[in-house]
PDB file of N, CA and C in Angstrom:
ATOM      1  N   UNK A   1       0.781  -1.132  -0.002  1.00 48.00           N
ATOM      2  CA  UNK A   1       0.166  -0.017   0.014  1.00 48.00           C
ATOM      3  C   UNK A   1       0.914   1.333  -0.024  1.00 48.00           C
ATOM      4  N   UNK A   2       0.802   2.057  -0.975  1.00 49.00           N
ATOM      5  CA  UNK A   2       1.672   3.271  -1.011  1.00 49.00           C
ATOM      6  C   UNK A   2       1.199   4.253   0.117  1.00 49.00           C
ATOM      7  N   UNK A   3       2.211   4.902   0.641  1.00 47.00           N
ATOM      8  CA  UNK A   3       1.979   6.091   1.548  1.00 47.00           C
ATOM      9  C   UNK A   3       1.541   7.346   1.015  1.00 47.00           C
ATOM     10  N   UNK A   4       0.500   8.021   1.699  1.00 44.00           N
ATOM     11  CA  UNK A   4      -0.105   9.209   1.129  1.00 44.00           C
ATOM     12  C   UNK A   4       0.047  10.194   2.157  1.00 44.00           C
ATOM     13  N   UNK A   5       0.138  11.391   1.780  1.00 46.00           N
ATOM     14  CA  UNK A   5       0.068  12.421   2.628  1.00 46.00           C
ATOM     15  C   UNK A   5      -1.142  13.163   2.644  1.00 46.00           C
ATOM     16  N   UNK A   6      -1.576  13.512   3.822  1.00 46.00           N
ATOM     17  CA  UNK A   6      -3.107  14.371   3.908  1.00 46.00           C
ATOM     18  C   UNK A   6      -3.083  15.541   3.052  1.00 46.00           C
ATOM     19  N   UNK A   7      -1.917  16.272   2.850  1.00 48.00           N
ATOM     20  CA  UNK A   7      -1.803  17.407   2.174  1.00 48.00           C
ATOM     21  C   UNK A   7      -1.282  17.401   0.882  1.00 48.00           C
ATOM     22  N   UNK A   8      -2.037  17.755  -0.207  1.00 49.00           N
ATOM     23  CA  UNK A   8      -1.747  17.580  -1.651  1.00 49.00           C
ATOM     24  C   UNK A   8      -0.694  18.679  -2.069  1.00 49.00           C
ATOM     25  N   UNK A   9       0.550  18.142  -2.601  1.00 50.00           N
ATOM     26  CA  UNK A   9       1.334  19.211  -2.932  1.00 50.00           C
ATOM     27  C   UNK A   9       0.839  19.631  -4.324  1.00 50.00           C
ATOM     28  N   UNK A  10       1.007  21.088  -4.538  1.00 49.00           N
ATOM     29  CA  UNK A  10       0.470  21.317  -5.835  1.00 49.00           C
ATOM     30  C   UNK A  10       1.463  22.443  -6.423  1.00 49.00           C
ATOM     31  N   UNK A  11       1.143  22.597  -7.504  1.00 52.00           N
ATOM     32  CA  UNK A  11       2.270  23.507  -8.358  1.00 52.00           C
ATOM     33  C   UNK A  11       2.046  24.995  -7.724  1.00 52.00           C
ATOM     34  N   UNK A  12       3.084  25.730  -7.794  1.00 58.00           N
ATOM     35  CA  UNK A  12       3.236  27.036  -7.266  1.00 58.00           C
ATOM     36  C   UNK A  12       2.791  28.237  -8.165  1.00 58.00           C
ATOM     37  N   UNK A  13       1.886  27.864  -9.197  1.00 61.00           N
ATOM     38  CA  UNK A  13       1.353  28.832 -10.254  1.00 61.00           C
ATOM     39  C   UNK A  13       0.320  29.753  -9.529  1.00 61.00           C
ATOM     40  N   UNK A  14      -0.277  29.092  -8.571  1.00 84.00           N
ATOM     41  CA  UNK A  14      -1.383  29.889  -7.930  1.00 84.00           C
ATOM     42  C   UNK A  14      -0.906  30.724  -6.668  1.00 84.00           C
ATOM     43  N   UNK A  15       0.378  30.708  -6.403  1.00 91.00           N
ATOM     44  CA  UNK A  15       0.972  31.472  -5.310  1.00 91.00           C
ATOM     45  C   UNK A  15       2.041  32.451  -6.085  1.00 91.00           C
ATOM     46  N   UNK A  16       1.970  33.701  -5.523  1.00 94.00           N
ATOM     47  CA  UNK A  16       3.047  34.701  -5.871  1.00 94.00           C
ATOM     48  C   UNK A  16       3.733  35.185  -4.576  1.00 94.00           C
ATOM     49  N   UNK A  17       5.025  35.116  -4.680  1.00 96.00           N
ATOM     50  CA  UNK A  17       5.969  35.638  -3.657  1.00 96.00           C
ATOM     51  C   UNK A  17       6.955  36.639  -4.188  1.00 96.00           C
ATOM     52  N   UNK A  18       6.783  37.988  -3.631  1.00 97.00           N
ATOM     53  CA  UNK A  18       7.522  38.975  -4.151  1.00 97.00           C
ATOM     54  C   UNK A  18       8.016  39.934  -2.950  1.00 97.00           C
ATOM     55  N   UNK A  19       8.882  40.868  -3.204  1.00 97.00           N
ATOM     56  CA  UNK A  19      10.054  40.648  -4.050  1.00 97.00           C
ATOM     57  C   UNK A  19      10.972  39.526  -3.818  1.00 97.00           C
ATOM     58  N   UNK A  20      11.719  39.079  -4.754  1.00 97.00           N
ATOM     59  CA  UNK A  20      12.710  37.924  -4.589  1.00 97.00           C
ATOM     60  C   UNK A  20      13.627  38.097  -5.378  1.00 97.00           C
ATOM     61  N   UNK A  21      15.030  38.577  -4.912  1.00 97.00           N
ATOM     62  CA  UNK A  21      15.233  38.628  -3.512  1.00 97.00           C
ATOM     63  C   UNK A  21      14.752  39.875  -2.744  1.00 97.00           C
ATOM     64  N   UNK A  22      14.640  39.667  -1.341  1.00 97.00           N
ATOM     65  CA  UNK A  22      14.038  40.667  -0.509  1.00 97.00           C
ATOM     66  C   UNK A  22      14.790  41.123   0.502  1.00 97.00           C
ATOM     67  N   UNK A  23      14.557  42.393   1.042  1.00 96.00           N
ATOM     68  CA  UNK A  23      15.521  42.857   2.211  1.00 96.00           C
ATOM     69  C   UNK A  23      14.758  42.718   3.462  1.00 96.00           C
ATOM     70  N   UNK A  24      13.419  43.207   3.630  1.00 96.00           N
ATOM     71  CA  UNK A  24      12.958  43.295   4.912  1.00 96.00           C
ATOM     72  C   UNK A  24      11.569  42.490   4.942  1.00 96.00           C
ATOM     73  N   UNK A  25      10.781  42.721   3.874  1.00 97.00           N
ATOM     74  CA  UNK A  25       9.366  42.228   3.842  1.00 97.00           C
ATOM     75  C   UNK A  25       9.175  41.287   2.384  1.00 97.00           C
ATOM     76  N   UNK A  26       8.550  40.186   2.630  1.00 97.00           N
ATOM     77  CA  UNK A  26       7.985  39.540   1.404  1.00 97.00           C
ATOM     78  C   UNK A  26       6.544  39.503   1.471  1.00 97.00           C
ATOM     79  N   UNK A  27       5.879  39.645   0.190  1.00 97.00           N
ATOM     80  CA  UNK A  27       4.350  39.469  -0.015  1.00 97.00           C
ATOM     81  C   UNK A  27       4.142  38.399  -0.572  1.00 97.00           C
ATOM     82  N   UNK A  28       2.993  37.676  -0.089  1.00 96.00           N
ATOM     83  CA  UNK A  28       2.681  36.398  -0.508  1.00 96.00           C
ATOM     84  C   UNK A  28       1.184  36.346  -0.819  1.00 96.00           C
ATOM     85  N   UNK A  29       0.726  36.094  -2.176  1.00 95.00           N
ATOM     86  CA  UNK A  29      -0.626  36.112  -2.585  1.00 95.00           C
ATOM     87  C   UNK A  29      -1.192  34.748  -3.215  1.00 95.00           C
ATOM     88  N   UNK A  30      -2.309  34.546  -3.018  1.00 92.00           N
ATOM     89  CA  UNK A  30      -2.856  33.109  -3.367  1.00 92.00           C
ATOM     90  C   UNK A  30      -3.915  33.608  -4.458  1.00 92.00           C
ATOM     91  N   UNK A  31      -3.920  32.934  -5.572  1.00 88.00           N
ATOM     92  CA  UNK A  31      -5.052  33.238  -6.614  1.00 88.00           C
ATOM     93  C   UNK A  31      -6.339  32.423  -6.342  1.00 88.00           C
ATOM     94  N   UNK A  32      -6.036  31.378  -5.422  1.00 82.00           N
ATOM     95  CA  UNK A  32      -7.149  30.331  -5.410  1.00 82.00           C
ATOM     96  C   UNK A  32      -7.774  30.100  -4.150  1.00 82.00           C
ATOM     97  N   UNK A  33      -6.989  30.187  -3.054  1.00 89.00           N
ATOM     98  CA  UNK A  33      -7.856  30.118  -1.811  1.00 89.00           C
ATOM     99  C   UNK A  33      -7.099  30.860  -0.597  1.00 89.00           C
ATOM    100  N   UNK A  34      -7.554  30.673   0.400  1.00 94.00           N
ATOM    101  CA  UNK A  34      -6.895  31.374   1.688  1.00 94.00           C
ATOM    102  C   UNK A  34      -5.648  30.666   2.021  1.00 94.00           C
ATOM    103  N   UNK A  35      -4.843  31.474   2.309  1.00 95.00           N
ATOM    104  CA  UNK A  35      -3.617  30.810   3.096  1.00 95.00           C
ATOM    105  C   UNK A  35      -3.732  30.721   4.558  1.00 95.00           C
ATOM    106  N   UNK A  36      -3.539  29.501   4.811  1.00 96.00           N
ATOM    107  CA  UNK A  36      -3.798  29.124   6.258  1.00 96.00           C
ATOM    108  C   UNK A  36      -2.522  29.552   7.143  1.00 96.00           C
ATOM    109  N   UNK A  37      -1.425  29.062   6.659  1.00 97.00           N
ATOM    110  CA  UNK A  37      -0.131  28.921   7.471  1.00 97.00           C
ATOM    111  C   UNK A  37       0.953  29.257   6.543  1.00 97.00           C
ATOM    112  N   UNK A  38       1.988  29.743   6.985  1.00 97.00           N
ATOM    113  CA  UNK A  38       3.333  29.909   6.459  1.00 97.00           C
ATOM    114  C   UNK A  38       4.509  29.588   7.379  1.00 97.00           C
ATOM    115  N   UNK A  39       5.416  28.846   6.819  1.00 97.00           N
ATOM    116  CA  UNK A  39       6.620  28.310   7.598  1.00 97.00           C
ATOM    117  C   UNK A  39       7.856  28.808   6.721  1.00 97.00           C
ATOM    118  N   UNK A  40       8.832  29.525   7.377  1.00 97.00           N
ATOM    119  CA  UNK A  40       9.893  29.906   6.610  1.00 97.00           C
ATOM    120  C   UNK A  40      11.142  28.874   7.445  1.00 97.00           C
ATOM    121  N   UNK A  41      11.866  28.278   6.434  1.00 96.00           N
ATOM    122  CA  UNK A  41      12.862  27.371   6.904  1.00 96.00           C
ATOM    123  C   UNK A  41      14.249  27.653   6.353  1.00 96.00           C
ATOM    124  N   UNK A  42      15.253  27.257   7.161  1.00 91.00           N
ATOM    125  CA  UNK A  42      16.452  27.497   6.595  1.00 91.00           C
ATOM    126  C   UNK A  42      16.856  26.272   5.880  1.00 91.00           C
ATOM    127  N   UNK A  43      18.026  26.327   5.172  1.00 88.00           N
ATOM    128  CA  UNK A  43      18.348  25.117   4.308  1.00 88.00           C
ATOM    129  C   UNK A  43      18.652  23.898   5.101  1.00 88.00           C
ATOM    130  N   UNK A  44      18.792  23.907   6.537  1.00 91.00           N
ATOM    131  CA  UNK A  44      18.900  22.776   7.148  1.00 91.00           C
ATOM    132  C   UNK A  44      17.659  22.105   7.589  1.00 91.00           C
ATOM    133  N   UNK A  45      16.535  22.832   7.197  1.00 91.00           N
ATOM    134  CA  UNK A  45      15.098  22.369   7.515  1.00 91.00           C
ATOM    135  C   UNK A  45      14.653  22.900   8.867  1.00 91.00           C
ATOM    136  N   UNK A  46      15.406  23.979   9.757  1.00 95.00           N
ATOM    137  CA  UNK A  46      14.907  24.350  10.872  1.00 95.00           C
ATOM    138  C   UNK A  46      14.000  25.607  10.618  1.00 95.00           C
ATOM    139  N   UNK A  47      12.804  25.373  11.351  1.00 96.00           N
ATOM    140  CA  UNK A  47      11.702  26.478  11.043  1.00 96.00           C
ATOM    141  C   UNK A  47      12.226  28.037  11.797  1.00 96.00           C
ATOM    142  N   UNK A  48      12.486  28.885  10.882  1.00 95.00           N
ATOM    143  CA  UNK A  48      12.941  30.148  11.496  1.00 95.00           C
ATOM    144  C   UNK A  48      11.631  31.047  11.863  1.00 95.00           C
ATOM    145  N   UNK A  49      10.539  30.948  11.124  1.00 94.00           N
ATOM    146  CA  UNK A  49       9.365  31.638  11.396  1.00 94.00           C
ATOM    147  C   UNK A  49       8.064  30.771  11.004  1.00 94.00           C
ATOM    148  N   UNK A  50       7.126  30.831  11.791  1.00 96.00           N
ATOM    149  CA  UNK A  50       5.926  30.277  11.378  1.00 96.00           C
ATOM    150  C   UNK A  50       4.674  31.339  11.842  1.00 96.00           C
ATOM    151  N   UNK A  51       3.709  31.470  10.940  1.00 96.00           N
ATOM    152  CA  UNK A  51       2.714  32.427  11.063  1.00 96.00           C
ATOM    153  C   UNK A  51       1.255  31.770  10.684  1.00 96.00           C
ATOM    154  N   UNK A  52       0.195  31.985  11.434  1.00 96.00           N
ATOM    155  CA  UNK A  52      -1.132  31.760  10.814  1.00 96.00           C
ATOM    156  C   UNK A  52      -1.660  32.978  10.121  1.00 96.00           C
ATOM    157  N   UNK A  53      -2.207  32.611   8.931  1.00 96.00           N
ATOM    158  CA  UNK A  53      -2.541  33.751   8.323  1.00 96.00           C
ATOM    159  C   UNK A  53      -4.203  34.087   8.017  1.00 96.00           C
ATOM    160  N   UNK A  54      -5.060  33.045   7.604  1.00 95.00           N
ATOM    161  CA  UNK A  54      -6.339  33.103   7.120  1.00 95.00           C
ATOM    162  C   UNK A  54      -6.526  34.420   6.254  1.00 95.00           C
ATOM    163  N   UNK A  55      -5.876  34.416   5.299  1.00 96.00           N
ATOM    164  CA  UNK A  55      -6.243  35.619   4.286  1.00 96.00           C
ATOM    165  C   UNK A  55      -5.598  35.129   2.829  1.00 96.00           C
ATOM    166  N   UNK A  56      -6.104  35.803   1.787  1.00 95.00           N
ATOM    167  CA  UNK A  56      -5.441  35.391   0.395  1.00 95.00           C
ATOM    168  C   UNK A  56      -4.168  35.993   0.242  1.00 95.00           C
ATOM    169  N   UNK A  57      -3.688  37.052   1.099  1.00 95.00           N
ATOM    170  CA  UNK A  57      -2.464  37.664   0.855  1.00 95.00           C
ATOM    171  C   UNK A  57      -1.922  37.969   2.167  1.00 95.00           C
ATOM    172  N   UNK A  58      -0.685  38.277   2.411  1.00 96.00           N
ATOM    173  CA  UNK A  58      -0.040  38.603   3.610  1.00 96.00           C
ATOM    174  C   UNK A  58       1.347  39.263   3.326  1.00 96.00           C
ATOM    175  N   UNK A  59       1.894  39.951   4.338  1.00 97.00           N
ATOM    176  CA  UNK A  59       3.147  40.434   4.234  1.00 97.00           C
ATOM    177  C   UNK A  59       4.198  39.667   5.609  1.00 97.00           C
ATOM    178  N   UNK A  60       5.174  39.237   5.105  1.00 96.00           N
ATOM    179  CA  UNK A  60       6.046  38.597   6.269  1.00 96.00           C
ATOM    180  C   UNK A  60       7.349  39.541   6.525  1.00 96.00           C
ATOM    181  N   UNK A  61       7.373  39.858   7.594  1.00 96.00           N
ATOM    182  CA  UNK A  61       8.676  40.459   8.092  1.00 96.00           C
ATOM    183  C   UNK A  61      10.041  39.497   8.128  1.00 96.00           C
ATOM    184  N   UNK A  62      10.856  39.630   7.326  1.00 96.00           N
ATOM    185  CA  UNK A  62      12.060  38.705   7.119  1.00 96.00           C
ATOM    186  C   UNK A  62      13.351  39.431   7.594  1.00 96.00           C
ATOM    187  N   UNK A  63      13.134  40.563   8.263  1.00 95.00           N
ATOM    188  CA  UNK A  63      14.428  41.353   8.611  1.00 95.00           C
ATOM    189  C   UNK A  63      15.398  40.639   9.526  1.00 95.00           C
ATOM    190  N   UNK A  64      14.800  39.967  10.306  1.00 94.00           N
ATOM    191  CA  UNK A  64      15.690  39.205  11.440  1.00 94.00           C
ATOM    192  C   UNK A  64      16.041  37.711  10.879  1.00 94.00           C
ATOM    193  N   UNK A  65      15.896  37.335   9.568  1.00 95.00           N
ATOM    194  CA  UNK A  65      16.371  36.174   9.012  1.00 95.00           C
ATOM    195  C   UNK A  65      17.827  36.337   8.614  1.00 95.00           C
ATOM    196  N   UNK A  66      18.565  35.533   8.484  1.00 93.00           N
ATOM    197  CA  UNK A  66      20.072  35.558   8.066  1.00 93.00           C
ATOM    198  C   UNK A  66      19.921  35.684   6.511  1.00 93.00           C
ATOM    199  N   UNK A  67      20.949  36.406   6.063  1.00 95.00           N
ATOM    200  CA  UNK A  67      21.033  36.539   4.590  1.00 95.00           C
ATOM    201  C   UNK A  67      21.253  35.172   3.843  1.00 95.00           C
ATOM    202  N   UNK A  68      20.700  34.996   2.710  1.00 95.00           N
ATOM    203  CA  UNK A  68      20.859  33.856   2.034  1.00 95.00           C
ATOM    204  C   UNK A  68      19.568  33.217   1.504  1.00 95.00           C
ATOM    205  N   UNK A  69      19.611  32.009   1.107  1.00 96.00           N
ATOM    206  CA  UNK A  69      18.502  31.118   0.455  1.00 96.00           C
ATOM    207  C   UNK A  69      17.792  30.734   1.538  1.00 96.00           C
ATOM    208  N   UNK A  70      16.425  30.715   1.521  1.00 97.00           N
ATOM    209  CA  UNK A  70      15.344  30.113   2.500  1.00 97.00           C
ATOM    210  C   UNK A  70      14.268  29.329   1.667  1.00 97.00           C
ATOM    211  N   UNK A  71      13.472  28.422   2.364  1.00 96.00           N
ATOM    212  CA  UNK A  71      12.362  27.738   1.913  1.00 96.00           C
ATOM    213  C   UNK A  71      11.207  28.442   2.607  1.00 96.00           C
ATOM    214  N   UNK A  72       9.965  28.296   1.873  1.00 96.00           N
ATOM    215  CA  UNK A  72       9.029  28.667   2.495  1.00 96.00           C
ATOM    216  C   UNK A  72       7.678  27.708   2.224  1.00 96.00           C
ATOM    217  N   UNK A  73       7.223  27.265   3.305  1.00 96.00           N
ATOM    218  CA  UNK A  73       6.028  26.399   3.095  1.00 96.00           C
ATOM    219  C   UNK A  73       4.727  27.066   3.170  1.00 96.00           C
ATOM    220  N   UNK A  74       3.965  27.051   2.209  1.00 95.00           N
ATOM    221  CA  UNK A  74       2.565  27.786   2.286  1.00 95.00           C
ATOM    222  C   UNK A  74       1.445  26.966   2.300  1.00 95.00           C
ATOM    223  N   UNK A  75       0.863  26.764   3.446  1.00 94.00           N
ATOM    224  CA  UNK A  75      -0.368  25.767   3.457  1.00 94.00           C
ATOM    225  C   UNK A  75      -1.673  26.647   3.151  1.00 94.00           C
ATOM    226  N   UNK A  76      -2.416  26.060   2.059  1.00 89.00           N
ATOM    227  CA  UNK A  76      -3.582  26.917   1.794  1.00 89.00           C
ATOM    228  C   UNK A  76      -4.828  25.604   1.394  1.00 89.00           C
ATOM    229  N   UNK A  77      -5.767  25.689   1.949  1.00 85.00           N
ATOM    230  CA  UNK A  77      -6.799  24.681   1.823  1.00 85.00           C
ATOM    231  C   UNK A  77      -6.176  23.296   2.053  1.00 85.00           C
ATOM    232  N   UNK A  78      -6.209  22.448   1.123  1.00 86.00           N
ATOM    233  CA  UNK A  78      -5.679  21.029   1.448  1.00 86.00           C
ATOM    234  C   UNK A  78      -4.323  21.012   0.691  1.00 86.00           C
ATOM    235  N   UNK A  79      -3.812  22.080   0.263  1.00 89.00           N
ATOM    236  CA  UNK A  79      -2.556  22.230  -0.459  1.00 89.00           C
ATOM    237  C   UNK A  79      -1.321  22.569   0.023  1.00 89.00           C
ATOM    238  N   UNK A  80      -0.306  22.444  -0.510  1.00 91.00           N
ATOM    239  CA  UNK A  80       0.913  22.845   0.115  1.00 91.00           C
ATOM    240  C   UNK A  80       1.926  23.394  -1.010  1.00 91.00           C
ATOM    241  N   UNK A  81       2.309  24.486  -1.071  1.00 92.00           N
ATOM    242  CA  UNK A  81       3.235  25.046  -1.924  1.00 92.00           C
ATOM    243  C   UNK A  81       4.546  25.319  -1.172  1.00 92.00           C
ATOM    244  N   UNK A  82       5.674  24.809  -1.777  1.00 94.00           N
ATOM    245  CA  UNK A  82       7.052  24.912  -1.342  1.00 94.00           C
ATOM    246  C   UNK A  82       7.897  25.927  -2.348  1.00 94.00           C
ATOM    247  N   UNK A  83       8.338  27.092  -1.864  1.00 95.00           N
ATOM    248  CA  UNK A  83       9.079  27.845  -2.649  1.00 95.00           C
ATOM    249  C   UNK A  83      10.353  28.438  -2.071  1.00 95.00           C
ATOM    250  N   UNK A  84      11.265  29.026  -2.866  1.00 95.00           N
ATOM    251  CA  UNK A  84      12.580  29.250  -2.412  1.00 95.00           C
ATOM    252  C   UNK A  84      12.508  30.919  -2.579  1.00 95.00           C
ATOM    253  N   UNK A  85      13.295  31.531  -1.610  1.00 96.00           N
ATOM    254  CA  UNK A  85      13.463  33.132  -2.017  1.00 96.00           C
ATOM    255  C   UNK A  85      14.809  33.344  -0.980  1.00 96.00           C
ATOM    256  N   UNK A  86      15.394  34.434  -1.600  1.00 97.00           N
ATOM    257  CA  UNK A  86      16.706  35.018  -1.175  1.00 97.00           C
ATOM    258  C   UNK A  86      16.532  36.177  -0.280  1.00 97.00           C
ATOM    259  N   UNK A  87      16.975  36.164   0.890  1.00 96.00           N
ATOM    260  CA  UNK A  87      17.060  37.289   1.954  1.00 96.00           C
ATOM    261  C   UNK A  87      18.517  38.036   1.753  1.00 96.00           C
ATOM    262  N   UNK A  88      18.375  39.207   1.352  1.00 96.00           N
ATOM    263  CA  UNK A  88      19.646  39.903   0.996  1.00 96.00           C
ATOM    264  C   UNK A  88      20.323  40.357   2.307  1.00 96.00           C
TER     265      UNK A  88
END
């Protein structure tokens, strides 16, 4: 029996993340549904920031993050988008 995850991984076309690279704020917008939660991870997988959202768009303060590449997990509906962004 194959293992399945309860969250469907979906293409990122319905999620917009900008600016990228960013200095202090990133904007996240969903074209499809309400964003439930956002997690920002370093490249080792450690969660650096986690926020409950409940909106189709949000702004995240990234000023305290270390410069470099980060991953962001965006949970919306039964979907999960994983994106990369660079903190200057």
